[in-house]
Amino acid sequence: MASHVVGYPRMGPKRELKFALESFWDGKSSAEDLQKVATDLRASIWKQMAGAGIKYIPSNTFSYYDQVLDTTAMLGAIPERYNYTGGEIGFDIYFSMARGNASVPAMEMTKWFDTNYHFIVPELGPNTKFSYSSHKAVLEYKEAKALGIDTVPVLIGPVTYLLLSKPSKGTEKSFSPLLLLGSILPVYKEVIAELKAAGASWIQFDEPTLVMDLHSHQLDAFTNAYGELESSLSGMNVLIETYFADVTPEAYKVLTGLKGVSGFGFDFVRGSKTIDLIKSAGFPTGKYLFAGVVDGRNIWANDLSASLSILEALEAVVGKDKLVVSTSCSLMHTAVDLVNETKLDSEIKSWLAFAAQKVVEVNALAKALAGQKDEDFFTANAAAQASRKSSPRVTNAEVQKAAADLKGSDHRRVTNVSARLEAQQKKMNLPILPTTSIGSFPQTMDLRRVRREYKANKISEEEYVDAIKEEINKVVKIQEELDIDVLVHGEPERNDMVEYFGEQLSGFVFTVNGWVQSYGSRCVKPPIIYGDVSRPKAMTVFWSSMAQSMTSRPMKGMLTGPVTILNWSFVRNDQPRFETCYQIALAIKKEVEDLEAAGIQVIQIDEAALREGLPLHKSEQAFYLDWAVHSFRITNCGVQDTTQIHTHMCYSNFNDIIHSIIDMDADVITIENSRSDEKLLSVFREGVKYGAGIGPGVYDIHSPRIPSTEEIADRIRKMLAVLETNILWVNPDCGLKTRKYAEVKPALTNMVSAAKLLRAELANAK
């Protein structure tokens, strides 16, 4: 019985790639230094999987930024503004597309399906020229082969690549990138030919869009693509990998009917209905079924007994020699290695499995199916499963009762938003086009050192408070000097917007090295929700009150919303997600009420990840949006009309859920807009009426580029063409923690200048 891994984390167990990337970007190390770190990481990953007994080991899943951008480079589909003139794509062009540079902005970044991972969106048009411009897939296959490891090269499939693309600038928005299928397939053929020549016997095409609700012409594209590639692929085994949800019956029929394909991969963790589909529709004779039964998106130890039952049921359909045990998706969505967690509670640690452990689980299941079951391993796993189910630390009767009591109310504020905004304006007297930022300010090395030393007990609490107070005072003064209207305290006490709250809520536990890549070098350390959630004490009131005492201007209280805490955590899988979300909402509600009682007039409850959790199938979306939006309303349903509730969202496509966003009933929403070519504004052009305050981002904070005053003013003019003057706010796309002060100060200066310029224009137009 064979074993397979869809993909593996890239950053390294101690974030080695992150630090190498940032050193290279800062000019402190060379391209050769960066490549050396990458080479060592790849070798370590391949050797680890080979040592664990994995038969089908992936290559080309490593990336310096993201795998879709790698595919754009492979195809030579470089937007004209980057002045690409041909040849192998180098780091200069590659990272300019990802991050922008001094003269041109970055490409759009958005979420990878329903995960917290991001990808760079390809920009394609009828005149896009394609050429084989990055040989990365072949080079990495050869690199592994030189180590004595035969791998399965992985490519983003041609149809998924096009379905994830958008029309390039100057192209009609109605243009379908699928029309370019015939133009990109010749490049895929070149890659395939080189891989065959190098000795590759298997190739994996990731086609996760097959789990979406696709139209018939989109499904036909898969048939056309792999029909066209069939002769090129002759002599190779071809795996089409899907993940993140069930495939529909229509997609299953198309997928299993593809020509020249040897095997099909399915996610049996998030795709719970696929097994019934396989049983009822049948499986093509002689083909391999790659069964994703080990969860690639969570950190709980696999229930080996339950997985074995699924595999045995599948074996009865496809045959023993055609079943391959696999992960449900790439393991890049989970932490790297549990071995590095030396401080984790031993009981909870026994319930977990990170990427390295999941690889072992995959092989253990494969061996068990082959009649070589490791009884000790399975017995230990069963004991851990039983321990988790019976542990008293998982349940809290008081919390469960409070969540159950939520039924019967939709938790809306009594007064409508127009009347609330009027009451808030009377109290705060803000100018038109009020300016603000999203929350965080640059996280300097000194600031990180202070937090690190405090956690390590190297400085006293008094020294820590003094240092954070000094930083807050600096941030407040900067904003006052810039003449920003509604201030933030900069969040110097927080390393991460979810981690900070999780550390103070019951039912959470944290790792030391449980890092997961979000995009590029950006890593997050998701908290683990293992039990019922409650708030033992106030979490932010001390810092927000301190910051408000430093200024007469409104100071935002900064909170992370329940849906975002949920979606950016590793969530317990022993109860429905909405139940956990309601528990978090009640905890945040207490914090909101304490902030209001402390005199904080503006409270921002970030729901950056609301869209991220949207199910991939439309039939499941209404239920999710109902409980997600309800959870947000629970947090602030009891505040006074004069308390202004903000929320923030970023880096997703929000147009299709705009009515749910309106239903959140926030007073003001700040939302990413600039990097996505102002797609958000199109919903207002199409007639959607929005009566609350809204701040579409006026510049991209994920790029070091500093926008000019006129550029920002032009964005504001576009907003004023579709939004009322009295509801429009001016703010960046997102928080500023990843930027340097040398970038932040001039960018915010230009932002405030642009707002003042537009105020003058509006006044003169009266």
PDB file of C-alpha atoms in Angstrom, residues 236-500:
ATOM      1  CA  MET A 236       3.984   9.326 -17.404  1.00  0.00           C
ATOM      2  CA  ASN A 237       1.587   8.626 -14.565  1.00  0.00           C
ATOM      3  CA  VAL A 238      -0.671  11.630 -14.061  1.00  0.00           C
ATOM      4  CA  LEU A 239      -2.341  12.578 -10.783  1.00  0.00           C
ATOM      5  CA  ILE A 240      -5.098  15.218 -10.664  1.00  0.00           C
ATOM      6  CA  GLU A 241      -5.340  16.478  -7.081  1.00  0.00           C
ATOM      7  CA  THR A 242      -8.399  18.187  -5.577  1.00  0.00           C
ATOM      8  CA  TYR A 243      -8.851  19.455  -2.027  1.00  0.00           C
ATOM      9  CA  PHE A 244     -10.740  21.659   0.470  1.00  0.00           C
ATOM     10  CA  ALA A 245     -14.260  20.299  -0.230  1.00  0.00           C
ATOM     11  CA  ASP A 246     -16.377  17.656  -1.936  1.00  0.00           C
ATOM     12  CA  VAL A 247     -16.397  17.521  -5.694  1.00  0.00           C
ATOM     13  CA  THR A 248     -19.854  17.818  -7.184  1.00  0.00           C
ATOM     14  CA  PRO A 249     -21.325  14.843  -9.085  1.00  0.00           C
ATOM     15  CA  GLU A 250     -20.876  16.795 -12.331  1.00  0.00           C
ATOM     16  CA  ALA A 251     -17.219  17.544 -11.582  1.00  0.00           C
ATOM     17  CA  TYR A 252     -16.626  13.929 -10.503  1.00  0.00           C
ATOM     18  CA  LYS A 253     -17.937  12.660 -13.831  1.00  0.00           C
ATOM     19  CA  VAL A 254     -15.704  15.042 -15.772  1.00  0.00           C
ATOM     20  CA  LEU A 255     -12.654  14.394 -13.579  1.00  0.00           C
ATOM     21  CA  THR A 256     -12.810  10.620 -13.701  1.00  0.00           C
ATOM     22  CA  GLY A 257     -13.381  10.749 -17.447  1.00  0.00           C
ATOM     23  CA  LEU A 258     -10.225  12.751 -18.222  1.00  0.00           C
ATOM     24  CA  LYS A 259      -7.944  11.189 -20.819  1.00  0.00           C
ATOM     25  CA  GLY A 260      -4.431  10.128 -19.959  1.00  0.00           C
ATOM     26  CA  VAL A 261      -4.918  10.491 -16.191  1.00  0.00           C
ATOM     27  CA  SER A 262      -3.716   7.710 -13.882  1.00  0.00           C
ATOM     28  CA  GLY A 263      -5.031   8.811 -10.501  1.00  0.00           C
ATOM     29  CA  PHE A 264      -7.367  11.196  -8.727  1.00  0.00           C
ATOM     30  CA  GLY A 265      -6.906  12.808  -5.321  1.00  0.00           C
ATOM     31  CA  PHE A 266      -9.810  13.677  -3.037  1.00  0.00           C
ATOM     32  CA  ASP A 267     -10.141  15.404   0.333  1.00  0.00           C
ATOM     33  CA  PHE A 268     -12.040  13.055   2.659  1.00  0.00           C
ATOM     34  CA  VAL A 269     -11.698  15.400   5.651  1.00  0.00           C
ATOM     35  CA  ARG A 270     -13.543  18.456   4.343  1.00  0.00           C
ATOM     36  CA  GLY A 271     -15.195  16.406   1.634  1.00  0.00           C
ATOM     37  CA  SER A 272     -17.328  14.089   3.724  1.00  0.00           C
ATOM     38  CA  LYS A 273     -19.789  13.318   0.900  1.00  0.00           C
ATOM     39  CA  THR A 274     -17.217  12.213  -1.668  1.00  0.00           C
ATOM     40  CA  ILE A 275     -17.039   8.655  -0.373  1.00  0.00           C
ATOM     41  CA  ASP A 276     -20.750   8.175  -1.015  1.00  0.00           C
ATOM     42  CA  LEU A 277     -20.295   9.626  -4.504  1.00  0.00           C
ATOM     43  CA  ILE A 278     -17.527   7.148  -5.251  1.00  0.00           C
ATOM     44  CA  LYS A 279     -19.635   4.266  -3.974  1.00  0.00           C
ATOM     45  CA  SER A 280     -22.710   5.261  -5.967  1.00  0.00           C
ATOM     46  CA  ALA A 281     -21.088   6.502  -9.182  1.00  0.00           C
ATOM     47  CA  GLY A 282     -18.287   3.960  -9.235  1.00  0.00           C
ATOM     48  CA  PHE A 283     -14.571   4.486  -9.848  1.00  0.00           C
ATOM     49  CA  PRO A 284     -12.789   3.973 -13.183  1.00  0.00           C
ATOM     50  CA  THR A 285     -11.157   0.570 -13.441  1.00  0.00           C
ATOM     51  CA  GLY A 286      -7.385   0.536 -13.258  1.00  0.00           C
ATOM     52  CA  LYS A 287      -7.051   4.057 -11.893  1.00  0.00           C
ATOM     53  CA  TYR A 288      -5.435   5.099  -8.610  1.00  0.00           C
ATOM     54  CA  LEU A 289      -7.428   6.746  -5.834  1.00  0.00           C
ATOM     55  CA  PHE A 290      -5.332   9.059  -3.640  1.00  0.00           C
ATOM     56  CA  ALA A 291      -7.371   9.188  -0.438  1.00  0.00           C
ATOM     57  CA  GLY A 292      -6.800  12.344   1.627  1.00  0.00           C
ATOM     58  CA  VAL A 293      -7.720  11.098   5.089  1.00  0.00           C
ATOM     59  CA  VAL A 294      -5.018  12.885   7.136  1.00  0.00           C
ATOM     60  CA  ASP A 295      -6.066  16.486   7.748  1.00  0.00           C
ATOM     61  CA  GLY A 296      -3.682  18.982   6.134  1.00  0.00           C
ATOM     62  CA  ARG A 297      -5.416  22.003   7.681  1.00  0.00           C
ATOM     63  CA  ASN A 298      -5.608  21.251  11.382  1.00  0.00           C
ATOM     64  CA  ILE A 299      -3.280  20.033  14.089  1.00  0.00           C
ATOM     65  CA  TRP A 300      -5.305  17.285  15.760  1.00  0.00           C
ATOM     66  CA  ALA A 301      -3.886  13.773  15.757  1.00  0.00           C
ATOM     67  CA  ASN A 302      -5.648  11.625  13.211  1.00  0.00           C
ATOM     68  CA  ASP A 303      -8.258   9.206  14.499  1.00  0.00           C
ATOM     69  CA  LEU A 304      -6.453   6.279  12.913  1.00  0.00           C
ATOM     70  CA  SER A 305      -9.235   3.803  13.557  1.00  0.00           C
ATOM     71  CA  ALA A 306     -11.826   6.017  11.864  1.00  0.00           C
ATOM     72  CA  SER A 307      -9.505   6.721   8.925  1.00  0.00           C
ATOM     73  CA  LEU A 308      -8.785   3.027   8.513  1.00  0.00           C
ATOM     74  CA  SER A 309     -12.504   2.368   8.244  1.00  0.00           C
ATOM     75  CA  ILE A 310     -12.803   4.950   5.447  1.00  0.00           C
ATOM     76  CA  LEU A 311      -9.820   3.463   3.643  1.00  0.00           C
ATOM     77  CA  GLU A 312     -11.184  -0.074   3.916  1.00  0.00           C
ATOM     78  CA  ALA A 313     -14.496   1.113   2.444  1.00  0.00           C
ATOM     79  CA  LEU A 314     -12.631   2.723  -0.451  1.00  0.00           C
ATOM     80  CA  GLU A 315     -10.445  -0.329  -0.893  1.00  0.00           C
ATOM     81  CA  ALA A 316     -13.574  -2.393  -1.474  1.00  0.00           C
ATOM     82  CA  VAL A 317     -14.428  -0.130  -4.414  1.00  0.00           C
ATOM     83  CA  VAL A 318     -11.059   0.504  -6.092  1.00  0.00           C
ATOM     84  CA  GLY A 319      -8.977  -2.490  -5.043  1.00  0.00           C
ATOM     85  CA  LYS A 320      -6.005  -2.816  -2.692  1.00  0.00           C
ATOM     86  CA  ASP A 321      -3.290  -2.097  -5.251  1.00  0.00           C
ATOM     87  CA  LYS A 322      -4.960   1.088  -6.513  1.00  0.00           C
ATOM     88  CA  LEU A 323      -5.535   2.880  -3.189  1.00  0.00           C
ATOM     89  CA  VAL A 324      -2.940   5.420  -2.024  1.00  0.00           C
ATOM     90  CA  VAL A 325      -3.097   6.964   1.467  1.00  0.00           C
ATOM     91  CA  SER A 326      -2.598  10.727   1.377  1.00  0.00           C
ATOM     92  CA  THR A 327      -3.015  14.025   3.166  1.00  0.00           C
ATOM     93  CA  SER A 328      -6.259  15.911   2.537  1.00  0.00           C
ATOM     94  CA  CYS A 329      -4.308  18.845   1.040  1.00  0.00           C
ATOM     95  CA  SER A 330      -0.848  20.358   1.320  1.00  0.00           C
ATOM     96  CA  LEU A 331       0.548  20.354   4.841  1.00  0.00           C
ATOM     97  CA  MET A 332       1.644  23.971   4.336  1.00  0.00           C
ATOM     98  CA  HIS A 333      -1.526  24.972   6.204  1.00  0.00           C
ATOM     99  CA  THR A 334      -0.351  23.359   9.430  1.00  0.00           C
ATOM    100  CA  ALA A 335       2.658  23.792  11.731  1.00  0.00           C
ATOM    101  CA  VAL A 336       5.915  22.008  10.954  1.00  0.00           C
ATOM    102  CA  ASP A 337       6.985  19.698  13.787  1.00  0.00           C
ATOM    103  CA  LEU A 338       5.571  18.953  17.218  1.00  0.00           C
ATOM    104  CA  VAL A 339       9.040  17.915  18.403  1.00  0.00           C
ATOM    105  CA  ASN A 340       9.928  21.608  18.680  1.00  0.00           C
ATOM    106  CA  GLU A 341       7.160  22.197  21.262  1.00  0.00           C
ATOM    107  CA  THR A 342       9.047  21.504  24.478  1.00  0.00           C
ATOM    108  CA  LYS A 343       6.848  23.785  26.626  1.00  0.00           C
ATOM    109  CA  LEU A 344       3.440  22.515  25.537  1.00  0.00           C
ATOM    110  CA  ASP A 345       1.189  20.895  28.125  1.00  0.00           C
ATOM    111  CA  SER A 346       1.853  17.147  27.893  1.00  0.00           C
ATOM    112  CA  GLU A 347      -1.804  16.074  27.853  1.00  0.00           C
ATOM    113  CA  ILE A 348      -2.755  18.510  25.102  1.00  0.00           C
ATOM    114  CA  LYS A 349       0.427  17.693  23.190  1.00  0.00           C
ATOM    115  CA  SER A 350      -0.657  14.057  23.044  1.00  0.00           C
ATOM    116  CA  TRP A 351      -3.779  15.163  21.147  1.00  0.00           C
ATOM    117  CA  LEU A 352      -1.807  16.913  18.377  1.00  0.00           C
ATOM    118  CA  ALA A 353       0.030  16.172  15.144  1.00  0.00           C
ATOM    119  CA  PHE A 354       1.947  18.740  13.079  1.00  0.00           C
ATOM    120  CA  ALA A 355       3.214  18.210   9.530  1.00  0.00           C
ATOM    121  CA  ALA A 356       6.075  15.882  10.507  1.00  0.00           C
ATOM    122  CA  GLN A 357       3.722  13.750  12.582  1.00  0.00           C
ATOM    123  CA  LYS A 358       1.081  13.711   9.847  1.00  0.00           C
ATOM    124  CA  VAL A 359       3.608  12.263   7.436  1.00  0.00           C
ATOM    125  CA  VAL A 360       4.126   9.420   9.920  1.00  0.00           C
ATOM    126  CA  GLU A 361       0.354   8.965  10.251  1.00  0.00           C
ATOM    127  CA  VAL A 362      -0.004   8.670   6.469  1.00  0.00           C
ATOM    128  CA  ASN A 363       2.598   5.932   6.330  1.00  0.00           C
ATOM    129  CA  ALA A 364       1.182   4.131   9.389  1.00  0.00           C
ATOM    130  CA  LEU A 365      -2.237   3.956   7.727  1.00  0.00           C
ATOM    131  CA  ALA A 366      -0.704   2.712   4.475  1.00  0.00           C
ATOM    132  CA  LYS A 367       1.186  -0.022   6.305  1.00  0.00           C
ATOM    133  CA  ALA A 368      -1.922  -1.015   8.266  1.00  0.00           C
ATOM    134  CA  LEU A 369      -3.868  -1.452   5.018  1.00  0.00           C
ATOM    135  CA  ALA A 370      -1.026  -3.588   3.706  1.00  0.00           C
ATOM    136  CA  GLY A 371      -1.292  -5.884   6.739  1.00  0.00           C
ATOM    137  CA  GLN A 372       1.668  -4.386   8.619  1.00  0.00           C
ATOM    138  CA  LYS A 373      -0.234  -2.541  11.340  1.00  0.00           C
ATOM    139  CA  ASP A 374       1.899  -0.992  14.084  1.00  0.00           C
ATOM    140  CA  GLU A 375      -0.204  -2.056  17.048  1.00  0.00           C
ATOM    141  CA  ASP A 376       1.685   0.095  19.560  1.00  0.00           C
ATOM    142  CA  PHE A 377       1.251   3.202  17.407  1.00  0.00           C
ATOM    143  CA  PHE A 378      -2.482   2.565  16.942  1.00  0.00           C
ATOM    144  CA  THR A 379      -2.958   1.813  20.654  1.00  0.00           C
ATOM    145  CA  ALA A 380      -1.237   5.067  21.680  1.00  0.00           C
ATOM    146  CA  ASN A 381      -3.376   6.943  19.165  1.00  0.00           C
ATOM    147  CA  ALA A 382      -6.593   5.413  20.541  1.00  0.00           C
ATOM    148  CA  ALA A 383      -5.551   6.355  24.083  1.00  0.00           C
ATOM    149  CA  ALA A 384      -4.945   9.963  23.031  1.00  0.00           C
ATOM    150  CA  GLN A 385      -8.338  10.112  21.312  1.00  0.00           C
ATOM    151  CA  ALA A 386     -10.023   8.777  24.445  1.00  0.00           C
ATOM    152  CA  SER A 387      -8.114  11.197  26.690  1.00  0.00           C
ATOM    153  CA  ARG A 388      -9.290  14.169  24.652  1.00  0.00           C
ATOM    154  CA  LYS A 389     -12.937  13.073  24.693  1.00  0.00           C
ATOM    155  CA  SER A 390     -13.011  12.582  28.457  1.00  0.00           C
ATOM    156  CA  SER A 391     -10.772  15.430  29.663  1.00  0.00           C
ATOM    157  CA  PRO A 392     -12.595  17.802  32.072  1.00  0.00           C
ATOM    158  CA  ARG A 393     -10.513  20.736  30.802  1.00  0.00           C
ATOM    159  CA  VAL A 394     -12.374  20.643  27.472  1.00  0.00           C
ATOM    160  CA  THR A 395     -15.856  21.479  28.768  1.00  0.00           C
ATOM    161  CA  ASN A 396     -17.259  24.386  30.808  1.00  0.00           C
ATOM    162  CA  ALA A 397     -20.948  24.009  31.667  1.00  0.00           C
ATOM    163  CA  GLU A 398     -21.415  27.735  32.366  1.00  0.00           C
ATOM    164  CA  VAL A 399     -20.023  28.693  28.944  1.00  0.00           C
ATOM    165  CA  GLN A 400     -22.145  26.103  27.185  1.00  0.00           C
ATOM    166  CA  LYS A 401     -25.296  27.363  28.910  1.00  0.00           C
ATOM    167  CA  ALA A 402     -24.539  30.997  28.004  1.00  0.00           C
ATOM    168  CA  ALA A 403     -24.076  30.022  24.353  1.00  0.00           C
ATOM    169  CA  ALA A 404     -27.276  27.974  24.368  1.00  0.00           C
ATOM    170  CA  ASP A 405     -29.186  30.957  25.814  1.00  0.00           C
ATOM    171  CA  LEU A 406     -28.331  33.001  22.702  1.00  0.00           C
ATOM    172  CA  LYS A 407     -31.107  31.285  20.778  1.00  0.00           C
ATOM    173  CA  GLY A 408     -34.212  33.348  20.171  1.00  0.00           C
ATOM    174  CA  SER A 409     -32.560  36.731  19.535  1.00  0.00           C
ATOM    175  CA  ASP A 410     -30.758  38.200  16.535  1.00  0.00           C
ATOM    176  CA  HIS A 411     -28.826  40.619  18.797  1.00  0.00           C
ATOM    177  CA  ARG A 412     -29.275  43.824  16.837  1.00  0.00           C
ATOM    178  CA  ARG A 413     -28.721  47.304  18.214  1.00  0.00           C
ATOM    179  CA  VAL A 414     -32.066  48.988  18.857  1.00  0.00           C
ATOM    180  CA  THR A 415     -31.437  52.215  16.898  1.00  0.00           C
ATOM    181  CA  ASN A 416     -30.784  52.195  13.145  1.00  0.00           C
ATOM    182  CA  VAL A 417     -27.349  53.099  11.833  1.00  0.00           C
ATOM    183  CA  SER A 418     -28.323  56.535  10.439  1.00  0.00           C
ATOM    184  CA  ALA A 419     -29.532  57.730  13.822  1.00  0.00           C
ATOM    185  CA  ARG A 420     -26.464  56.260  15.530  1.00  0.00           C
ATOM    186  CA  LEU A 421     -24.077  58.020  13.150  1.00  0.00           C
ATOM    187  CA  GLU A 422     -25.851  61.304  13.814  1.00  0.00           C
ATOM    188  CA  ALA A 423     -25.506  60.846  17.577  1.00  0.00           C
ATOM    189  CA  GLN A 424     -21.831  59.904  17.217  1.00  0.00           C
ATOM    190  CA  GLN A 425     -21.073  62.915  15.018  1.00  0.00           C
ATOM    191  CA  LYS A 426     -22.651  65.279  17.562  1.00  0.00           C
ATOM    192  CA  LYS A 427     -20.363  63.833  20.206  1.00  0.00           C
ATOM    193  CA  MET A 428     -17.085  63.622  18.221  1.00  0.00           C
ATOM    194  CA  ASN A 429     -17.518  66.443  15.688  1.00  0.00           C
ATOM    195  CA  LEU A 430     -15.300  64.848  13.022  1.00  0.00           C
ATOM    196  CA  PRO A 431     -14.578  66.569   9.681  1.00  0.00           C
ATOM    197  CA  ILE A 432     -15.914  65.159   6.442  1.00  0.00           C
ATOM    198  CA  LEU A 433     -13.634  62.421   5.054  1.00  0.00           C
ATOM    199  CA  PRO A 434     -12.266  61.627   8.527  1.00  0.00           C
ATOM    200  CA  THR A 435      -8.852  59.984   8.534  1.00  0.00           C
ATOM    201  CA  THR A 436      -7.757  56.989  10.558  1.00  0.00           C
ATOM    202  CA  SER A 437      -5.529  53.925  10.323  1.00  0.00           C
ATOM    203  CA  ILE A 438      -6.440  50.313  10.830  1.00  0.00           C
ATOM    204  CA  GLY A 439      -4.705  49.542  14.130  1.00  0.00           C
ATOM    205  CA  SER A 440      -1.096  48.451  14.178  1.00  0.00           C
ATOM    206  CA  PHE A 441       2.002  50.612  13.682  1.00  0.00           C
ATOM    207  CA  PRO A 442       5.491  49.322  12.760  1.00  0.00           C
ATOM    208  CA  GLN A 443       6.777  46.512  14.944  1.00  0.00           C
ATOM    209  CA  THR A 444      10.388  47.563  15.438  1.00  0.00           C
ATOM    210  CA  MET A 445      13.210  45.274  16.513  1.00  0.00           C
ATOM    211  CA  ASP A 446      13.367  47.080  19.866  1.00  0.00           C
ATOM    212  CA  LEU A 447       9.670  46.511  20.415  1.00  0.00           C
ATOM    213  CA  ARG A 448       9.945  42.815  19.619  1.00  0.00           C
ATOM    214  CA  ARG A 449      12.935  42.568  21.964  1.00  0.00           C
ATOM    215  CA  VAL A 450      10.955  44.137  24.831  1.00  0.00           C
ATOM    216  CA  ARG A 451       8.103  41.649  24.421  1.00  0.00           C
ATOM    217  CA  ARG A 452      10.528  38.757  24.116  1.00  0.00           C
ATOM    218  CA  GLU A 453      12.451  39.760  27.248  1.00  0.00           C
ATOM    219  CA  TYR A 454       9.236  40.215  29.235  1.00  0.00           C
ATOM    220  CA  LYS A 455       8.005  36.758  28.263  1.00  0.00           C
ATOM    221  CA  ALA A 456      11.378  35.327  29.254  1.00  0.00           C
ATOM    222  CA  ASN A 457      11.214  37.139  32.644  1.00  0.00           C
ATOM    223  CA  LYS A 458      14.345  39.131  31.795  1.00  0.00           C
ATOM    224  CA  ILE A 459      12.635  42.447  32.566  1.00  0.00           C
ATOM    225  CA  SER A 460      10.049  43.269  35.212  1.00  0.00           C
ATOM    226  CA  GLU A 461       6.386  44.006  34.547  1.00  0.00           C
ATOM    227  CA  GLU A 462       7.012  47.636  35.506  1.00  0.00           C
ATOM    228  CA  GLU A 463       9.840  47.919  32.954  1.00  0.00           C
ATOM    229  CA  TYR A 464       7.639  46.277  30.327  1.00  0.00           C
ATOM    230  CA  VAL A 465       4.703  48.627  30.972  1.00  0.00           C
ATOM    231  CA  ASP A 466       7.009  51.652  30.840  1.00  0.00           C
ATOM    232  CA  ALA A 467       8.464  50.534  27.504  1.00  0.00           C
ATOM    233  CA  ILE A 468       5.047  49.902  25.955  1.00  0.00           C
ATOM    234  CA  LYS A 469       3.727  53.193  27.336  1.00  0.00           C
ATOM    235  CA  GLU A 470       6.642  55.021  25.735  1.00  0.00           C
ATOM    236  CA  GLU A 471       5.893  53.368  22.378  1.00  0.00           C
ATOM    237  CA  ILE A 472       2.184  54.221  22.593  1.00  0.00           C
ATOM    238  CA  ASN A 473       3.036  57.831  23.411  1.00  0.00           C
ATOM    239  CA  LYS A 474       5.313  57.970  20.360  1.00  0.00           C
ATOM    240  CA  VAL A 475       2.582  56.595  18.092  1.00  0.00           C
ATOM    241  CA  VAL A 476      -0.001  59.019  19.489  1.00  0.00           C
ATOM    242  CA  LYS A 477       2.298  62.003  18.934  1.00  0.00           C
ATOM    243  CA  ILE A 478       3.077  60.914  15.359  1.00  0.00           C
ATOM    244  CA  GLN A 479      -0.635  60.732  14.554  1.00  0.00           C
ATOM    245  CA  GLU A 480      -1.364  64.088  16.154  1.00  0.00           C
ATOM    246  CA  GLU A 481       1.493  65.684  14.219  1.00  0.00           C
ATOM    247  CA  LEU A 482       0.113  64.170  11.018  1.00  0.00           C
ATOM    248  CA  ASP A 483      -3.327  65.520  11.976  1.00  0.00           C
ATOM    249  CA  ILE A 484      -5.108  62.154  11.806  1.00  0.00           C
ATOM    250  CA  ASP A 485      -8.659  62.434  13.147  1.00  0.00           C
ATOM    251  CA  VAL A 486      -9.317  59.104  14.894  1.00  0.00           C
ATOM    252  CA  LEU A 487      -6.217  57.579  16.452  1.00  0.00           C
ATOM    253  CA  VAL A 488      -4.965  54.096  17.239  1.00  0.00           C
ATOM    254  CA  HIS A 489      -2.487  53.124  19.939  1.00  0.00           C
ATOM    255  CA  GLY A 490      -0.397  51.072  17.494  1.00  0.00           C
ATOM    256  CA  GLU A 491      -0.764  47.722  19.300  1.00  0.00           C
ATOM    257  CA  PRO A 492       2.829  47.597  20.595  1.00  0.00           C
ATOM    258  CA  GLU A 493       1.823  45.010  23.214  1.00  0.00           C
ATOM    259  CA  ARG A 494       0.713  42.546  20.540  1.00  0.00           C
ATOM    260  CA  ASN A 495       2.759  40.260  18.348  1.00  0.00           C
ATOM    261  CA  ASP A 496      -0.328  39.064  16.500  1.00  0.00           C
ATOM    262  CA  MET A 497      -3.975  40.163  16.466  1.00  0.00           C
ATOM    263  CA  VAL A 498      -5.314  36.670  17.213  1.00  0.00           C
ATOM    264  CA  GLU A 499      -2.491  35.350  19.379  1.00  0.00           C
ATOM    265  CA  TYR A 500      -2.824  38.278  21.786  1.00  0.00           C
TER     266      TYR A 500
END
